CSV table of C-alpha atoms and ligand atoms in Angstrom, one decimal:
chain,number,residue,atom,x,y,z
A,2,MET,CA,-25.7,-39.8,-0.5
A,3,HIS,CA,-23.4,-36.8,-0.7
A,4,ASP,CA,-25.5,-34.2,0.9
A,5,LYS,CA,-23.4,-34.1,4.2
A,6,LEU,CA,-20.3,-33.5,2.0
A,7,SER,CA,-21.9,-30.7,0.1
A,8,ASP,CA,-23.2,-29.1,3.3
A,9,ILE,CA,-19.6,-29.3,4.7
A,10,ARG,CA,-18.3,-27.8,1.5
A,11,SER,CA,-20.5,-24.6,1.6
A,12,ARG,CA,-19.9,-24.1,5.4
A,13,GLU,CA,-16.2,-24.3,4.5
A,14,GLN,CA,-16.5,-21.7,1.6
A,15,LYS,CA,-18.1,-19.3,3.9
A,16,LEU,CA,-15.7,-19.9,6.8
A,17,LEU,CA,-12.3,-20.7,5.7
A,18,CYS,CA,-9.5,-19.1,3.4
A,19,THR,CA,-9.5,-20.9,0.2
A,20,THR,CA,-6.0,-22.3,0.4
A,21,TYR,CA,-6.6,-26.1,-0.3
A,22,SER,CA,-8.4,-27.9,-3.2
A,23,ARG,CA,-9.7,-30.8,-1.1
A,24,TYR,CA,-10.3,-34.4,-2.0
A,25,PRO,CA,-13.9,-35.2,-2.2
A,26,ILE,CA,-14.1,-36.9,1.1
A,27,ALA,CA,-15.0,-35.5,4.7
A,28,LEU,CA,-13.2,-37.9,7.2
A,29,SER,CA,-14.6,-38.3,10.7
A,30,ARG,CA,-13.0,-41.3,12.3
A,31,GLY,CA,-9.9,-43.4,11.9
A,32,PHE,CA,-8.2,-46.4,13.3
A,33,MET,CA,-4.7,-47.6,12.2
A,34,SER,CA,-4.8,-47.9,8.5
A,35,ARG,CA,-8.8,-47.5,8.2
A,36,VAL,CA,-10.7,-44.2,8.0
A,37,TRP,CA,-14.5,-43.5,7.7
A,38,ASP,CA,-16.3,-40.6,6.2
A,39,VAL,CA,-19.1,-38.6,7.6
A,40,ASP,CA,-21.4,-41.0,5.7
A,41,GLY,CA,-19.8,-44.2,7.5
A,42,LYS,CA,-18.1,-45.3,4.2
A,43,GLU,CA,-14.8,-47.2,5.1
A,44,TYR,CA,-11.6,-46.5,3.3
A,45,ILE,CA,-8.1,-48.2,3.5
A,46,ASP,CA,-5.8,-45.3,4.0
A,47,LEU,CA,-2.6,-45.3,2.0
A,48,LEU,CA,-1.6,-41.7,2.6
A,49,ALA,CA,-1.7,-41.7,6.4
A,50,GLY,CA,-2.2,-37.8,6.6
A,51,ILE,CA,0.8,-37.5,4.0
A,52,ALA,CA,3.1,-39.7,5.8
A,53,VAL,CA,2.4,-38.2,9.3
A,54,ALA,CA,0.3,-40.9,10.9
A,55,ALA,CA,3.1,-43.6,10.3
A,56,LEU,CA,2.0,-45.6,13.3
A,57,GLY,CA,-1.6,-45.5,12.4
A,58,HIS,CA,-4.7,-43.4,13.2
A,59,CYS,CA,-5.5,-43.4,16.9
A,60,ASN,CA,-2.6,-45.8,17.8
A,61,THR,CA,-3.7,-47.0,21.4
A,62,GLU,CA,-0.2,-47.1,22.7
A,63,ILE,CA,0.5,-43.5,21.6
A,64,GLY,CA,-3.0,-42.6,23.0
A,65,GLN,CA,-2.1,-43.7,26.4
A,66,VAL,CA,1.1,-41.7,26.5
A,67,LEU,CA,-0.9,-38.7,25.2
A,68,THR,CA,-3.7,-38.9,27.9
A,69,GLU,CA,-1.3,-39.6,30.7
A,70,GLN,CA,0.8,-36.7,29.9
A,71,ALA,CA,-2.4,-34.4,29.4
A,72,GLY,CA,-3.0,-34.9,33.1
A,73,LYS,CA,0.5,-34.1,34.0
A,74,LEU,CA,1.9,-31.0,31.9
A,75,TRP,CA,1.1,-29.6,28.6
A,76,HIS,CA,3.1,-26.4,28.0
A,77,VAL,CA,5.3,-24.2,30.0
A,78,SER,CA,7.5,-22.5,27.3
A,79,ASN,CA,11.3,-22.7,26.6
A,80,LEU,CA,12.0,-20.5,29.5
A,81,PHE,CA,12.1,-23.7,31.6
A,82,TYR,CA,14.1,-27.0,31.6
A,83,GLN,CA,11.9,-29.8,30.4
A,84,GLU,CA,13.0,-33.4,30.8
A,85,GLU,CA,10.4,-34.6,28.1
A,86,GLN,CA,12.6,-32.6,25.5
A,87,LEU,CA,15.7,-34.5,26.8
A,88,GLU,CA,14.1,-37.8,26.6
A,89,LEU,CA,13.0,-37.2,23.2
A,90,ALA,CA,16.5,-35.7,22.2
A,91,GLU,CA,18.2,-38.8,23.5
A,92,ARG,CA,16.0,-41.0,21.5
A,93,LEU,CA,16.1,-39.0,18.3
A,94,LEU,CA,19.9,-38.4,18.3
A,95,ALA,CA,20.5,-42.3,19.0
A,96,THR,CA,19.0,-42.9,15.4
A,97,SER,CA,22.0,-41.1,13.6
A,98,HIS,CA,25.2,-39.6,13.8
A,99,PHE,CA,23.9,-36.1,14.8
A,100,ASP,CA,24.9,-34.6,18.3
A,101,LYS,CA,22.4,-31.9,18.8
A,102,ALA,CA,18.6,-31.2,18.2
A,103,PHE,CA,16.2,-28.1,18.1
A,104,PHE,CA,12.6,-28.6,18.3
A,105,CYS,CA,9.9,-26.7,16.5
A,106,ASN,CA,6.4,-27.1,15.2
A,107,SER,CA,6.6,-28.0,11.4
A,108,GLY,CA,8.5,-29.2,8.4
A,109,ALA,CA,9.0,-25.6,7.0
A,110,GLU,CA,10.1,-24.3,10.4
A,111,ALA,CA,12.6,-27.3,10.8
A,112,ASN,CA,14.0,-26.2,7.5
A,113,GLU,CA,14.0,-22.6,8.5
A,114,ALA,CA,16.2,-23.7,11.4
A,115,CYS,CA,18.6,-25.6,9.0
A,116,ILE,CA,18.8,-22.6,6.8
A,117,LYS,CA,19.5,-20.1,9.7
A,118,LEU,CA,21.9,-22.5,11.3
A,119,ALA,CA,23.9,-22.9,8.1
A,120,ARG,CA,23.9,-19.1,7.5
A,121,ARG,CA,25.1,-18.3,11.1
A,122,TYR,CA,27.7,-21.1,11.0
A,123,MET,CA,29.2,-19.7,8.0
A,124,GLN,CA,28.9,-16.0,9.0
A,125,ILE,CA,29.7,-16.1,12.8
A,126,VAL,CA,31.8,-19.4,13.2
A,127,ARG,CA,33.6,-19.4,10.0
A,128,LYS,CA,33.7,-15.7,9.4
A,129,ARG,CA,32.8,-16.1,5.8
A,130,PRO,CA,30.1,-13.7,4.1
A,131,ALA,CA,28.3,-16.9,2.9
A,132,TYR,CA,24.4,-17.1,2.8
A,133,GLU,CA,23.3,-19.0,-0.4
A,134,ILE,CA,21.5,-22.2,-0.2
A,135,ILE,CA,21.5,-24.3,-3.3
A,136,THR,CA,18.5,-26.7,-3.8
A,137,LEU,CA,17.5,-29.1,-6.4
A,138,ASP,CA,14.8,-28.6,-9.3
A,139,GLY,CA,11.7,-30.7,-8.3
A,140,CYS,CA,12.4,-30.2,-4.4
A,141,PHE,CA,9.8,-29.1,-1.8
A,142,HIS,CA,11.0,-27.4,1.5
A,143,GLY,CA,7.9,-25.6,2.7
A,144,ARG,CA,5.6,-22.5,2.4
A,145,THR,CA,7.3,-19.9,4.6
A,146,LEU,CA,9.0,-17.1,2.6
A,147,ALA,CA,12.6,-18.5,3.1
A,148,THR,CA,11.3,-22.3,2.2
A,149,LEU,CA,9.4,-21.2,-0.6
A,150,ALA,CA,12.5,-19.5,-2.1
A,151,ALA,CA,14.3,-22.8,-1.3
A,152,THR,CA,11.7,-24.5,-3.3
A,153,GLY,CA,12.0,-22.2,-6.1
A,154,ARG,CA,8.6,-23.2,-7.9
A,155,GLU,CA,7.3,-20.0,-9.5
A,156,ASN,CA,3.8,-21.2,-9.3
A,157,LEU,CA,4.0,-21.4,-5.6
A,158,SER,CA,5.5,-18.0,-5.2
A,159,LEU,CA,3.1,-16.1,-7.5
A,160,GLY,CA,2.1,-13.0,-5.7
A,161,PHE,CA,4.4,-13.5,-2.8
A,162,THR,CA,7.5,-11.6,-4.0
A,163,PRO,CA,9.9,-10.4,-3.3
A,164,LEU,CA,11.3,-13.6,-1.6
A,165,PRO,CA,14.2,-13.8,0.6
A,166,GLU,CA,17.7,-13.5,-1.4
A,167,GLY,CA,20.1,-16.3,-1.4
A,168,PHE,CA,18.5,-19.4,-2.9
A,169,SER,CA,19.1,-21.2,-6.2
A,170,GLN,CA,18.2,-24.4,-7.8
A,171,VAL,CA,20.1,-26.8,-10.0
A,172,PRO,CA,18.9,-30.1,-11.8
A,173,ALA,CA,19.1,-33.1,-9.8
A,174,ASN,CA,21.4,-36.0,-10.6
A,175,ASP,CA,23.9,-33.5,-12.3
A,176,LEU,CA,27.0,-33.0,-10.1
A,177,GLY,CA,28.5,-30.6,-12.9
A,178,ALA,CA,25.7,-28.3,-12.5
A,179,LEU,CA,26.0,-28.3,-8.8
A,180,GLU,CA,29.7,-27.6,-8.9
A,181,ALA,CA,29.3,-24.6,-11.3
A,182,ALA,CA,26.7,-23.3,-9.0
A,183,ILE,CA,28.8,-23.2,-5.9
A,184,SER,CA,30.6,-19.9,-5.3
A,185,GLU,CA,32.3,-18.1,-2.2
A,186,LYS,CA,28.6,-17.0,-1.3
A,187,THR,CA,27.4,-20.5,-1.0
A,188,ALA,CA,26.7,-21.8,2.5
A,189,ALA,CA,25.1,-25.0,1.9
A,190,VAL,CA,23.3,-27.4,-0.5
A,191,MET,CA,20.1,-28.9,0.6
A,192,VAL,CA,18.5,-32.0,-0.8
A,193,GLU,CA,15.6,-34.5,-0.3
A,194,VAL,CA,17.0,-38.0,-0.7
A,195,VAL,CA,13.7,-39.0,-2.1
A,196,GLN,CA,11.8,-36.1,-3.5
A,197,GLY,CA,8.2,-36.5,-2.0
A,198,GLU,CA,5.8,-33.6,-3.1
A,199,GLY,CA,8.0,-33.8,-6.5
A,200,GLY,CA,6.4,-37.1,-7.2
A,201,ILE,CA,8.5,-39.8,-5.2
A,202,ILE,CA,11.6,-39.5,-7.2
A,203,PRO,CA,14.6,-41.1,-5.5
A,204,LEU,CA,17.9,-39.6,-6.1
A,205,ALA,CA,20.7,-41.8,-7.2
A,206,ASP,CA,23.0,-43.0,-4.4
A,207,ASP,CA,26.2,-42.2,-6.2
A,208,TYR,CA,25.0,-38.8,-7.1
A,209,LEU,CA,24.0,-38.2,-3.3
A,210,GLN,CA,27.5,-39.4,-2.3
A,211,GLY,CA,28.9,-37.0,-5.0
A,212,VAL,CA,26.9,-33.9,-3.5
A,213,GLN,CA,28.3,-34.9,0.0
A,214,LYS,CA,31.8,-35.0,-1.3
A,215,LEU,CA,31.5,-32.0,-3.4
A,216,ALA,CA,30.1,-30.2,-0.1
A,217,LYS,CA,33.2,-31.3,1.8
A,218,ASP,CA,35.6,-30.4,-1.1
A,219,LYS,CA,34.2,-26.9,-1.4
A,220,ASP,CA,33.9,-26.3,2.4
A,221,ILE,CA,30.1,-25.8,2.4
A,222,LEU,CA,27.4,-27.5,4.5
A,223,PHE,CA,25.4,-30.5,3.4
A,224,ILE,CA,21.7,-30.6,4.6
A,225,CYS,CA,19.2,-33.4,4.0
A,226,ASP,CA,15.3,-32.4,4.3
A,227,GLU,CA,14.0,-35.6,5.9
A,228,VAL,CA,10.4,-34.0,6.7
A,229,GLN,CA,8.8,-36.8,4.4
A,230,ALA,CA,11.2,-39.4,3.7
A,231,GLY,CA,12.6,-39.8,7.4
A,232,PHE,CA,11.4,-41.8,10.2
A,233,CYS,CA,11.8,-45.6,9.0
A,234,ARG,CA,9.8,-44.9,5.8
A,235,THR,CA,12.4,-45.8,3.1
A,236,GLY,CA,13.9,-48.8,5.0
A,237,THR,CA,16.3,-47.2,7.3
A,238,PHE,CA,15.6,-44.8,10.1
A,239,TRP,CA,16.7,-41.9,7.9
A,240,ALA,CA,16.7,-42.0,4.2
A,241,PHE,CA,20.1,-40.5,3.9
A,242,GLN,CA,21.3,-43.8,5.8
A,243,ASN,CA,20.3,-45.6,2.6
A,244,ALA,CA,23.0,-43.9,0.8
A,245,GLN,CA,25.5,-44.1,3.5
A,246,LEU,CA,25.5,-40.3,3.9
A,247,THR,CA,26.3,-38.2,6.9
A,248,PRO,CA,24.9,-34.7,6.5
A,249,ASP,CA,25.9,-31.8,8.5
A,250,ILE,CA,22.4,-30.8,9.2
A,251,ALA,CA,18.9,-32.5,8.7
A,252,SER,CA,15.3,-31.6,9.3
A,253,THR,CA,12.4,-33.8,10.2
A,254,ALA,CA,8.7,-33.3,11.0
A,255,LYS,CA,5.8,-35.2,9.5
A,256,ALA,CA,5.9,-38.4,11.3
A,257,LEU,CA,7.8,-37.3,14.3
A,258,ALA,CA,4.7,-37.1,16.6
A,259,ASN,CA,2.3,-39.1,14.7
A,260,GLY,CA,0.0,-36.3,14.1
A,261,LEU,CA,0.7,-33.6,16.7
A,262,PRO,CA,2.6,-30.7,15.0
A,263,MET,CA,6.2,-31.0,15.7
A,264,GLY,CA,9.4,-30.6,13.8
A,265,ALA,CA,13.1,-30.9,14.6
A,266,MET,CA,16.4,-29.8,13.3
A,267,MET,CA,19.4,-32.1,14.1
A,268,ALA,CA,23.3,-31.1,13.6
A,269,LYS,CA,26.6,-32.1,14.1
A,270,ASP,CA,28.3,-30.4,17.3
A,271,GLU,CA,30.7,-28.4,15.0
A,272,VAL,CA,27.9,-26.8,13.2
A,273,ALA,CA,25.4,-26.6,16.1
A,274,ARG,CA,27.8,-24.3,18.1
A,275,ALA,CA,26.8,-21.5,15.7
A,276,PHE,CA,23.7,-21.3,17.9
A,277,VAL,CA,23.9,-19.6,21.3
A,278,ALA,CA,21.3,-18.5,23.7
A,279,GLY,CA,18.9,-16.1,21.9
A,280,SER,CA,20.0,-17.2,18.3
A,281,HIS,CA,16.7,-19.0,17.4
A,282,ALA,CA,13.6,-19.9,19.3
A,283,THR,CA,9.9,-20.8,19.1
A,284,THR,CA,7.1,-20.7,21.8
A,285,PHE,CA,5.6,-24.1,21.3
A,286,GLY,CA,8.7,-26.0,20.1
A,287,GLY,CA,9.3,-29.1,22.1
A,288,GLY,CA,6.3,-28.7,24.5
A,289,ALA,CA,5.8,-31.6,27.0
A,290,ILE,CA,2.9,-33.3,25.2
A,291,THR,CA,4.3,-33.4,21.8
A,292,SER,CA,7.9,-34.3,23.2
A,293,LYS,CA,6.5,-37.2,25.1
A,294,VAL,CA,4.5,-38.5,22.1
A,295,ALA,CA,7.5,-38.3,19.8
A,296,ALA,CA,9.7,-39.9,22.1
A,297,LYS,CA,7.2,-42.7,22.1
A,298,VAL,CA,6.9,-42.8,18.3
A,299,ILE,CA,10.6,-43.4,18.1
A,300,GLU,CA,10.5,-46.0,20.9
A,301,ILE,CA,8.0,-48.1,18.9
A,302,MET,CA,9.6,-47.6,15.6
A,303,VAL,CA,13.0,-48.9,16.8
A,304,ARG,CA,11.4,-51.7,19.1
A,305,ASP,CA,9.2,-53.1,16.2
A,306,ASN,CA,11.9,-52.6,13.6
A,307,LEU,CA,9.8,-50.7,11.4
A,308,ALA,CA,12.4,-49.6,9.0
A,309,LYS,CA,13.0,-53.3,8.2
A,310,ARG,CA,9.1,-53.8,7.8
A,311,ALA,CA,8.8,-50.8,5.4
A,312,LYS,CA,11.5,-52.1,3.2
A,313,GLU,CA,10.0,-55.6,3.1
A,314,LEU,CA,6.5,-54.5,2.6
A,315,GLY,CA,7.6,-51.8,0.2
A,316,ASP,CA,9.6,-54.0,-2.0
A,317,ALA,CA,6.8,-56.7,-1.9
A,318,LEU,CA,4.3,-54.0,-3.1
A,319,ALA,CA,6.5,-52.6,-5.8
A,320,ALA,CA,6.8,-56.2,-7.3
A,321,LYS,CA,3.2,-56.7,-7.3
A,322,LEU,CA,2.9,-53.2,-9.0
A,323,ALA,CA,5.5,-54.2,-11.5
A,324,ALA,CA,3.5,-57.3,-12.4
A,325,CYS,CA,0.2,-55.0,-12.5
A,326,MET,CA,2.1,-52.7,-14.9
A,327,ASN,CA,2.9,-55.8,-17.2
A,328,ARG,CA,-0.8,-56.5,-17.2
A,329,HIS,CA,-1.7,-52.8,-18.2
A,330,PRO,CA,1.5,-51.4,-19.9
A,331,GLU,CA,-0.6,-48.7,-21.8
A,332,ALA,CA,-2.1,-47.5,-18.3
A,333,ILE,CA,0.8,-47.6,-15.8
A,334,LYS,CA,3.9,-45.7,-17.1
A,335,SER,CA,6.2,-46.0,-14.2
A,336,VAL,CA,6.6,-47.2,-10.6
A,337,ARG,CA,9.1,-45.7,-8.2
A,338,HIS,CA,9.8,-46.6,-4.6
A,339,ARG,CA,12.0,-46.5,-1.6
A,340,GLY,CA,10.4,-48.7,1.2
A,341,LEU,CA,6.8,-47.6,1.9
A,342,MET,CA,7.1,-44.5,-0.3
A,343,LEU,CA,5.8,-45.0,-3.7
A,344,GLY,CA,4.8,-43.1,-6.8
A,345,ILE,CA,2.9,-44.7,-9.6
A,346,ASP,CA,2.7,-42.7,-12.8
A,347,VAL,CA,-0.8,-43.5,-14.4
A,348,GLU,CA,-2.3,-42.6,-17.6
A,349,ASP,CA,-5.6,-40.5,-16.9
A,350,CYS,CA,-4.5,-40.5,-13.2
A,351,PRO,CA,-7.4,-38.2,-11.9
A,352,ASN,CA,-9.8,-40.6,-13.1
A,353,VAL,CA,-8.2,-43.7,-11.9
A,354,TRP,CA,-7.6,-42.0,-8.5
A,355,GLN,CA,-11.4,-41.2,-8.3
A,356,LYS,CA,-12.2,-44.5,-9.0
A,357,LEU,CA,-10.0,-46.0,-6.4
A,358,ILE,CA,-11.8,-43.5,-3.8
A,359,HIS,CA,-14.9,-45.1,-5.1
A,360,ARG,CA,-13.6,-48.6,-4.4
A,361,GLY,CA,-12.6,-47.3,-0.7
A,362,TYR,CA,-8.8,-46.7,-1.3
A,363,ILE,CA,-7.3,-43.4,-0.5
A,364,CYS,CA,-3.9,-42.4,-2.1
A,365,GLY,CA,-2.4,-39.2,-3.0
A,366,LEU,CA,-2.9,-37.4,-6.5
A,367,THR,CA,0.3,-35.6,-7.2
A,368,HIS,CA,0.6,-33.2,-10.0
A,369,GLY,CA,-2.3,-34.9,-11.8
A,370,THR,CA,0.0,-37.6,-12.9
A,371,THR,CA,1.0,-39.7,-10.0
A,372,LEU,CA,-0.6,-41.8,-7.4
A,373,ARG,CA,1.5,-41.2,-4.3
A,374,LEU,CA,1.3,-43.8,-1.6
A,375,LEU,CA,2.6,-43.2,2.0
A,376,PRO,CA,0.8,-45.7,4.1
A,377,ALA,CA,1.2,-46.3,7.8
A,378,LEU,CA,4.3,-48.4,8.4
A,379,THR,CA,2.0,-50.6,10.6
A,380,ILE,CA,-0.4,-51.2,7.7
A,381,GLU,CA,-1.5,-55.0,7.6
A,382,GLU,CA,-0.1,-56.9,4.6
A,383,ASP,CA,-3.5,-57.7,3.3
A,384,GLU,CA,-4.6,-54.2,3.6
A,385,LEU,CA,-1.7,-53.0,1.6
A,386,PHE,CA,-1.7,-55.7,-1.1
A,387,SER,CA,-5.4,-55.5,-1.7
A,388,PHE,CA,-4.7,-52.1,-3.3
A,389,VAL,CA,-3.2,-53.9,-6.2
A,390,ASP,CA,-6.3,-55.8,-6.8
A,391,ALA,CA,-8.2,-52.6,-6.7
A,392,LEU,CA,-6.0,-50.9,-9.2
A,393,ASP,CA,-6.1,-53.9,-11.3
A,394,GLY,CA,-10.0,-53.7,-11.2
A,395,VAL,CA,-10.1,-49.9,-11.9
A,396,LEU,CA,-7.6,-50.3,-15.0
A,397,SER,CA,-9.8,-53.3,-16.3
A,398,GLU,CA,-13.2,-51.4,-16.2
B,431,PLP,C1,5.8,-31.6,4.0
B,431,PLP,C2,7.2,-31.1,3.7
B,431,PLP,C3,7.7,-30.1,4.1
B,431,PLP,C4,6.8,-28.8,4.8
B,431,PLP,O1,6.2,-29.4,5.9
B,431,PLP,P1,5.1,-28.5,6.8
B,431,PLP,O2,5.0,-29.3,8.1
B,431,PLP,O3,4.0,-28.6,5.8
B,431,PLP,O4,5.6,-27.0,6.8
B,431,PLP,C5,9.2,-29.7,3.9
B,431,PLP,N1,9.7,-30.7,3.2
B,431,PLP,C6,9.4,-31.7,2.9
B,431,PLP,C7,10.2,-32.7,2.1
B,431,PLP,C8,8.0,-32.1,3.0
B,431,PLP,O5,7.5,-33.3,2.5
């Protein structure tokens, strides 16, 4: 049954750097919220490439734009003006209060741009020797050296020291701790409105508003990392809009181009003016194909009001999961969600997760304790809700 998988496994061991502990599935095909493995087994995909394929796998509308652009222009570099970037920027900036965008290729790179802009704004525009970025315990901001320092988890940075200076973490939902950590060296505070890799931990709205107010009072910048929570997933286009926040800078990536690698940093005009020609750059950022695809992603999300859909479907699923928790109080310890971003803490989680895979349901296994659900925002209701029956079944075995 699994000989194809074990063959793939041993080829990989020979060929690839060992950086991932893979799920025991080799996928070969996908359509919307279904994926098929190399043996032809079908799964309902509740992870969507970690919140990336938010409009589904092989979305036909997106595919059309992709193939059209593939016959027109791929990459010419940022030495040239490109209207595709402008079309994307117009659509992207229309979703929020931000004035300016910078395009790159990943979430970590988008956060690097946030960090560099914050430092440069303080040091060049404000002429203050500030550089420190304060982040929160449980956060995740990426794997480059600076974003590892921002993430601040020792197990992730083991063997990679020294990390860049100027990052510190404080406990989440504790304004006093944040206030105590702010000094004349502080340039910004950076948060995930819903901590994703941390296990789907939504931060309290009044805390987030307190962070924004504190940043304003202390004259430092407020940055939101929207790489995972952004793009309609939590019920508003940006997760910070749930809490009526207007950060100075934000990052996005995962769902931006529905699977093509792309990230973006967005900023208010006042802050963005810290970047001048030559301040920051990337070869691939905002290429014609990725820009054209991302612009289409935003068009579809707005046209089909997928933020509202995410909220309605997510709330309905969470209610069903709460009922499931009542049926299995010893097994399900907690259900957290914002829209279609859900975390379910389950006893003996790896075993439950493995049995769900056996029943044809793919979800994330986070920290060995939490089932993480980040389905496509286009997932069919019955596909989504059938997960609860599968979970019920597994927990009744
Ligand atoms: C995934 C993620 C990142 C890193 O994105 P990459 O594209 O893997 O570099 C950063 N921040 C958050 C919140 C993420 O979920």
